[in-house]
Structures are given as C-alpha cells and as structure tokens.
C-alpha cells in the first residue's frame, strides 16, 4: 500500500517551524503530507482538522 500524495489539513496546537525556519502560529490550519501530519499529531503539536485518509 502506498502513502497518499494529497495533502491533509491539520490544526496546530503549538507554534511550529515548518518552512525554512518560518514560525507558523498555533491555531493555523496547514496542509501537510500524510506522514508529516501523523508525526505532528503523534508529538502532540497538532490535531486532525478532518479524518485522515484510510481512517
């Protein structure tokens, strides 16, 4: 099974630095790859903005 290429939305719980050291503030909904989205959710820094594909 392959990972989807479609970006998925997540809502940030904490400020994170996503693009070349640029701060993205908490509360922002960002679109990330499924792997990046799951990593941020697992670390407690983001929450699902909608159900992730396959779940």
mmCIF file of N, CA, C and O in Angstrom:
data_model
loop_
_atom_site.group_PDB
_atom_site.id
_atom_site.type_symbol
_atom_site.label_atom_id
_atom_site.label_comp_id
_atom_site.label_asym_id
_atom_site.label_seq_id
_atom_site.Cartn_x
_atom_site.Cartn_y
_atom_site.Cartn_z
ATOM 1 N N UNK A 1 0.848 -1.185 0.000
ATOM 2 C CA UNK A 1 0.000 0.000 0.000
ATOM 3 C C UNK A 1 0.890 1.243 0.000
ATOM 4 O O UNK A 1 1.905 1.273 0.680
ATOM 5 N N UNK A 2 0.525 2.250 -0.772
ATOM 6 C CA UNK A 2 1.356 3.443 -0.847
ATOM 7 C C UNK A 2 0.686 4.613 -0.133
ATOM 8 O O UNK A 2 -0.517 4.659 0.027
ATOM 9 N N UNK A 3 1.514 5.545 0.328
ATOM 10 C CA UNK A 3 1.022 6.725 1.021
ATOM 11 C C UNK A 3 0.425 7.699 0.013
ATOM 12 O O UNK A 3 0.945 7.880 -1.071
ATOM 13 N N UNK A 4 -0.670 8.316 0.397
ATOM 14 C CA UNK A 4 -1.328 9.273 -0.477
ATOM 15 C C UNK A 4 -0.460 10.511 -0.690
ATOM 16 O O UNK A 4 0.267 10.920 0.200
ATOM 17 N N UNK A 5 -0.540 11.083 -1.872
ATOM 18 C CA UNK A 5 0.218 12.297 -2.180
ATOM 19 C C UNK A 5 -0.591 13.548 -1.880
ATOM 20 O O UNK A 5 -0.079 14.642 -1.864
ATOM 21 N N UNK A 6 -1.893 13.387 -1.647
ATOM 22 C CA UNK A 6 -2.774 14.511 -1.390
ATOM 23 C C UNK A 6 -2.489 15.092 0.003
ATOM 24 O O UNK A 6 -2.484 14.352 0.985
ATOM 25 N N UNK A 7 -2.251 16.392 0.091
ATOM 26 C CA UNK A 7 -2.010 16.986 1.415
ATOM 27 C C UNK A 7 -3.260 16.893 2.293
ATOM 28 O O UNK A 7 -4.385 16.932 1.796
ATOM 29 N N UNK A 8 -3.036 16.747 3.581
ATOM 30 C CA UNK A 8 -4.145 16.666 4.523
ATOM 31 C C UNK A 8 -4.075 17.832 5.506
ATOM 32 O O UNK A 8 -2.990 18.280 5.882
ATOM 33 N N UNK A 9 -5.242 18.360 5.934
ATOM 34 C CA UNK A 9 -5.248 19.505 6.841
ATOM 35 C C UNK A 9 -5.089 19.088 8.299
ATOM 36 O O UNK A 9 -5.704 18.122 8.750
ATOM 37 N N UNK A 10 -4.248 19.828 9.018
ATOM 38 C CA UNK A 10 -4.135 19.670 10.466
ATOM 39 C C UNK A 10 -4.155 21.056 11.101
ATOM 40 O O UNK A 10 -3.726 22.033 10.499
ATOM 41 N N UNK A 11 -4.694 21.124 12.324
ATOM 42 C CA UNK A 11 -4.730 22.376 13.078
ATOM 43 C C UNK A 11 -3.615 22.330 14.109
ATOM 44 O O UNK A 11 -3.521 21.394 14.901
ATOM 45 N N UNK A 12 -2.769 23.335 14.104
ATOM 46 C CA UNK A 12 -1.628 23.363 15.018
ATOM 47 C C UNK A 12 -2.078 23.717 16.433
ATOM 48 O O UNK A 12 -2.855 24.659 16.627
ATOM 49 N N UNK A 13 -1.574 22.973 17.400
ATOM 50 C CA UNK A 13 -1.852 23.236 18.811
ATOM 51 C C UNK A 13 -0.762 24.143 19.384
ATOM 52 O O UNK A 13 -1.016 24.946 20.278
ATOM 53 N N UNK A 14 0.443 24.015 18.862
ATOM 54 C CA UNK A 14 1.590 24.834 19.271
ATOM 55 C C UNK A 14 2.167 25.513 18.042
ATOM 56 O O UNK A 14 1.965 25.043 16.923
ATOM 57 N N UNK A 15 2.900 26.595 18.255
ATOM 58 C CA UNK A 15 3.652 27.189 17.147
ATOM 59 C C UNK A 15 4.667 26.161 16.672
ATOM 60 O O UNK A 15 5.292 25.478 17.487
ATOM 61 N N UNK A 16 4.824 26.036 15.372
ATOM 62 C CA UNK A 16 5.839 25.144 14.803
ATOM 63 C C UNK A 16 6.580 25.872 13.691
ATOM 64 O O UNK A 16 6.091 26.849 13.134
ATOM 65 N N UNK A 17 7.780 25.400 13.411
ATOM 66 C CA UNK A 17 8.606 25.969 12.358
ATOM 67 C C UNK A 17 8.608 24.983 11.205
ATOM 68 O O UNK A 17 9.241 23.934 11.275
ATOM 69 N N UNK A 18 7.879 25.310 10.142
ATOM 70 C CA UNK A 18 7.682 24.373 9.040
ATOM 71 C C UNK A 18 8.553 24.671 7.834
ATOM 72 O O UNK A 18 9.156 23.782 7.268
ATOM 73 N N UNK A 19 8.613 25.903 7.393
ATOM 74 C CA UNK A 19 9.288 26.255 6.140
ATOM 75 C C UNK A 19 10.511 27.134 6.391
ATOM 76 O O UNK A 19 10.365 28.304 6.700
ATOM 77 N N UNK A 20 11.681 26.543 6.254
ATOM 78 C CA UNK A 20 12.941 27.299 6.359
ATOM 79 C C UNK A 20 12.994 28.182 7.600
ATOM 80 O O UNK A 20 13.369 29.347 7.531
ATOM 81 N N UNK A 21 12.570 27.645 8.740
ATOM 82 C CA UNK A 21 12.658 28.385 9.985
ATOM 83 C C UNK A 21 11.563 29.416 10.176
ATOM 84 O O UNK A 21 11.626 30.221 11.090
ATOM 85 N N UNK A 22 10.542 29.401 9.329
ATOM 86 C CA UNK A 22 9.440 30.349 9.448
ATOM 87 C C UNK A 22 8.417 29.812 10.449
ATOM 88 O O UNK A 22 7.924 28.701 10.315
ATOM 89 N N UNK A 23 8.090 30.632 11.476
ATOM 90 C CA UNK A 23 7.151 30.204 12.514
ATOM 91 C C UNK A 23 5.728 30.227 11.977
ATOM 92 O O UNK A 23 5.289 31.191 11.362
ATOM 93 N N UNK A 24 4.994 29.148 12.234
ATOM 94 C CA UNK A 24 3.575 29.063 11.909
ATOM 95 C C UNK A 24 2.836 29.021 13.243
ATOM 96 O O UNK A 24 3.068 28.121 14.052
ATOM 97 N N UNK A 25 1.980 30.010 13.525
ATOM 98 C CA UNK A 25 1.373 30.107 14.854
ATOM 99 C C UNK A 25 0.330 29.028 15.145
ATOM 100 O O UNK A 25 -0.326 28.511 14.237
ATOM 101 N N UNK A 26 0.175 28.727 16.433
ATOM 102 C CA UNK A 26 -0.843 27.796 16.898
ATOM 103 C C UNK A 26 -2.210 28.269 16.421
ATOM 104 O O UNK A 26 -2.466 29.466 16.310
ATOM 105 N N UNK A 27 -3.094 27.314 16.130
ATOM 106 C CA UNK A 27 -4.435 27.635 15.661
ATOM 107 C C UNK A 27 -4.551 27.675 14.149
ATOM 108 O O UNK A 27 -5.645 27.664 13.605
ATOM 109 N N UNK A 28 -3.411 27.700 13.462
ATOM 110 C CA UNK A 28 -3.403 27.729 12.000
ATOM 111 C C UNK A 28 -3.707 26.336 11.460
ATOM 112 O O UNK A 28 -3.229 25.335 11.997
ATOM 113 N N UNK A 29 -4.514 26.264 10.407
ATOM 114 C CA UNK A 29 -4.733 25.002 9.711
ATOM 115 C C UNK A 29 -3.761 24.970 8.539
ATOM 116 O O UNK A 29 -3.740 25.889 7.720
ATOM 117 N N UNK A 30 -2.913 23.945 8.497
ATOM 118 C CA UNK A 30 -1.928 23.800 7.427
ATOM 119 C C UNK A 30 -2.168 22.473 6.716
ATOM 120 O O UNK A 30 -2.731 21.539 7.289
ATOM 121 N N UNK A 31 -1.750 22.397 5.471
ATOM 122 C CA UNK A 31 -1.880 21.176 4.675
ATOM 123 C C UNK A 31 -0.500 20.549 4.553
ATOM 124 O O UNK A 31 0.430 21.190 4.079
ATOM 125 N N UNK A 32 -0.385 19.299 5.021
ATOM 126 C CA UNK A 32 0.892 18.586 5.048
ATOM 127 C C UNK A 32 0.728 17.214 4.417
ATOM 128 O O UNK A 32 -0.388 16.727 4.240
ATOM 129 N N UNK A 33 1.872 16.591 4.122
ATOM 130 C CA UNK A 33 1.814 15.195 3.662
ATOM 131 C C UNK A 33 1.257 14.346 4.799
ATOM 132 O O UNK A 33 1.310 14.732 5.978
ATOM 133 N N UNK A 34 0.714 13.193 4.472
ATOM 134 C CA UNK A 34 0.135 12.316 5.483
ATOM 135 C C UNK A 34 1.168 11.957 6.555
ATOM 136 O O UNK A 34 0.873 12.000 7.750
ATOM 137 N N UNK A 35 2.394 11.657 6.137
ATOM 138 C CA UNK A 35 3.442 11.304 7.099
ATOM 139 C C UNK A 35 3.777 12.438 8.043
ATOM 140 O O UNK A 35 3.901 12.239 9.259
ATOM 141 N N UNK A 36 3.921 13.653 7.504
ATOM 142 C CA UNK A 36 4.213 14.820 8.350
ATOM 143 C C UNK A 36 3.051 15.123 9.285
ATOM 144 O O UNK A 36 3.254 15.467 10.454
ATOM 145 N N UNK A 37 1.825 14.996 8.774
ATOM 146 C CA UNK A 37 0.644 15.243 9.601
ATOM 147 C C UNK A 37 0.599 14.259 10.767
ATOM 148 O O UNK A 37 0.396 14.659 11.919
ATOM 149 N N UNK A 38 0.808 12.981 10.487
ATOM 150 C CA UNK A 38 0.784 11.974 11.550
ATOM 151 C C UNK A 38 1.887 12.213 12.573
ATOM 152 O O UNK A 38 1.682 12.015 13.771
ATOM 153 N N UNK A 39 3.065 12.652 12.112
ATOM 154 C CA UNK A 39 4.176 12.915 13.040
ATOM 155 C C UNK A 39 3.844 14.069 13.986
ATOM 156 O O UNK A 39 4.102 13.981 15.192
ATOM 157 N N UNK A 40 3.268 15.144 13.465
ATOM 158 C CA UNK A 40 2.900 16.276 14.321
ATOM 159 C C UNK A 40 1.796 15.890 15.295
ATOM 160 O O UNK A 40 1.816 16.294 16.464
ATOM 161 N N UNK A 41 0.827 15.111 14.838
ATOM 162 C CA UNK A 41 -0.262 14.669 15.714
ATOM 163 C C UNK A 41 0.295 13.766 16.815
ATOM 164 O O UNK A 41 -0.044 13.931 17.990
ATOM 165 N N UNK A 42 1.168 12.836 16.453
ATOM 166 C CA UNK A 42 1.756 11.915 17.430
ATOM 167 C C UNK A 42 2.588 12.652 18.483
ATOM 168 O O UNK A 42 2.632 12.243 19.641
ATOM 169 N N UNK A 43 3.221 13.761 18.083
ATOM 170 C CA UNK A 43 4.047 14.518 19.023
ATOM 171 C C UNK A 43 3.218 15.498 19.853
ATOM 172 O O UNK A 43 3.761 16.206 20.697
ATOM 173 N N UNK A 44 1.901 15.549 19.595
ATOM 174 C CA UNK A 44 1.026 16.427 20.375
ATOM 175 C C UNK A 44 1.049 17.876 19.939
ATOM 176 O O UNK A 44 0.555 18.743 20.651
ATOM 177 N N UNK A 45 1.607 18.162 18.778
ATOM 178 C CA UNK A 45 1.720 19.542 18.301
ATOM 179 C C UNK A 45 0.599 19.951 17.357
ATOM 180 O O UNK A 45 0.488 21.118 17.002
ATOM 181 N N UNK A 46 -0.227 18.983 16.942
ATOM 182 C CA UNK A 46 -1.321 19.278 16.012
ATOM 183 C C UNK A 46 -2.456 18.301 16.256
ATOM 184 O O UNK A 46 -2.289 17.274 16.925
ATOM 185 N N UNK A 47 -3.623 18.647 15.700
ATOM 186 C CA UNK A 47 -4.777 17.759 15.757
ATOM 187 C C UNK A 47 -5.393 17.672 14.377
ATOM 188 O O UNK A 47 -5.170 18.549 13.529
ATOM 189 N N UNK A 48 -6.147 16.637 14.150
ATOM 190 C CA UNK A 48 -6.785 16.461 12.845
ATOM 191 C C UNK A 48 -7.789 17.566 12.603
ATOM 192 O O UNK A 48 -8.588 17.909 13.456
ATOM 193 N N UNK A 49 -7.744 18.113 11.411
ATOM 194 C CA UNK A 49 -8.739 19.106 11.004
ATOM 195 C C UNK A 49 -9.883 18.403 10.290
ATOM 196 O O UNK A 49 -10.945 18.978 10.117
ATOM 197 N N UNK A 50 -9.670 17.177 9.850
ATOM 198 C CA UNK A 50 -10.686 16.280 9.303
ATOM 199 C C UNK A 50 -10.112 14.871 9.357
ATOM 200 O O UNK A 50 -8.919 14.715 9.617
ATOM 201 N N UNK A 51 -10.895 13.845 9.137
ATOM 202 C CA UNK A 51 -10.358 12.485 9.202
ATOM 203 C C UNK A 51 -9.234 12.259 8.192
ATOM 204 O O UNK A 51 -9.342 12.691 7.054
ATOM 205 N N UNK A 52 -8.160 11.611 8.631
ATOM 206 C CA UNK A 52 -7.063 11.309 7.726
ATOM 207 C C UNK A 52 -7.474 10.188 6.785
ATOM 208 O O UNK A 52 -8.273 9.328 7.146
ATOM 209 N N UNK A 53 -6.951 10.187 5.560
ATOM 210 C CA UNK A 53 -7.294 9.122 4.620
ATOM 211 C C UNK A 53 -6.992 7.745 5.192
ATOM 212 O O UNK A 53 -5.981 7.548 5.859
ATOM 213 N N UNK A 54 -7.898 6.821 4.971
ATOM 214 C CA UNK A 54 -7.691 5.461 5.447
ATOM 215 C C UNK A 54 -8.113 5.226 6.882
ATOM 216 O O UNK A 54 -7.941 4.135 7.420
ATOM 217 N N UNK A 55 -8.662 6.229 7.543
ATOM 218 C CA UNK A 55 -9.092 6.063 8.936
ATOM 219 C C UNK A 55 -10.572 6.285 9.074
ATOM 220 O O UNK A 55 -11.191 6.925 8.324
#
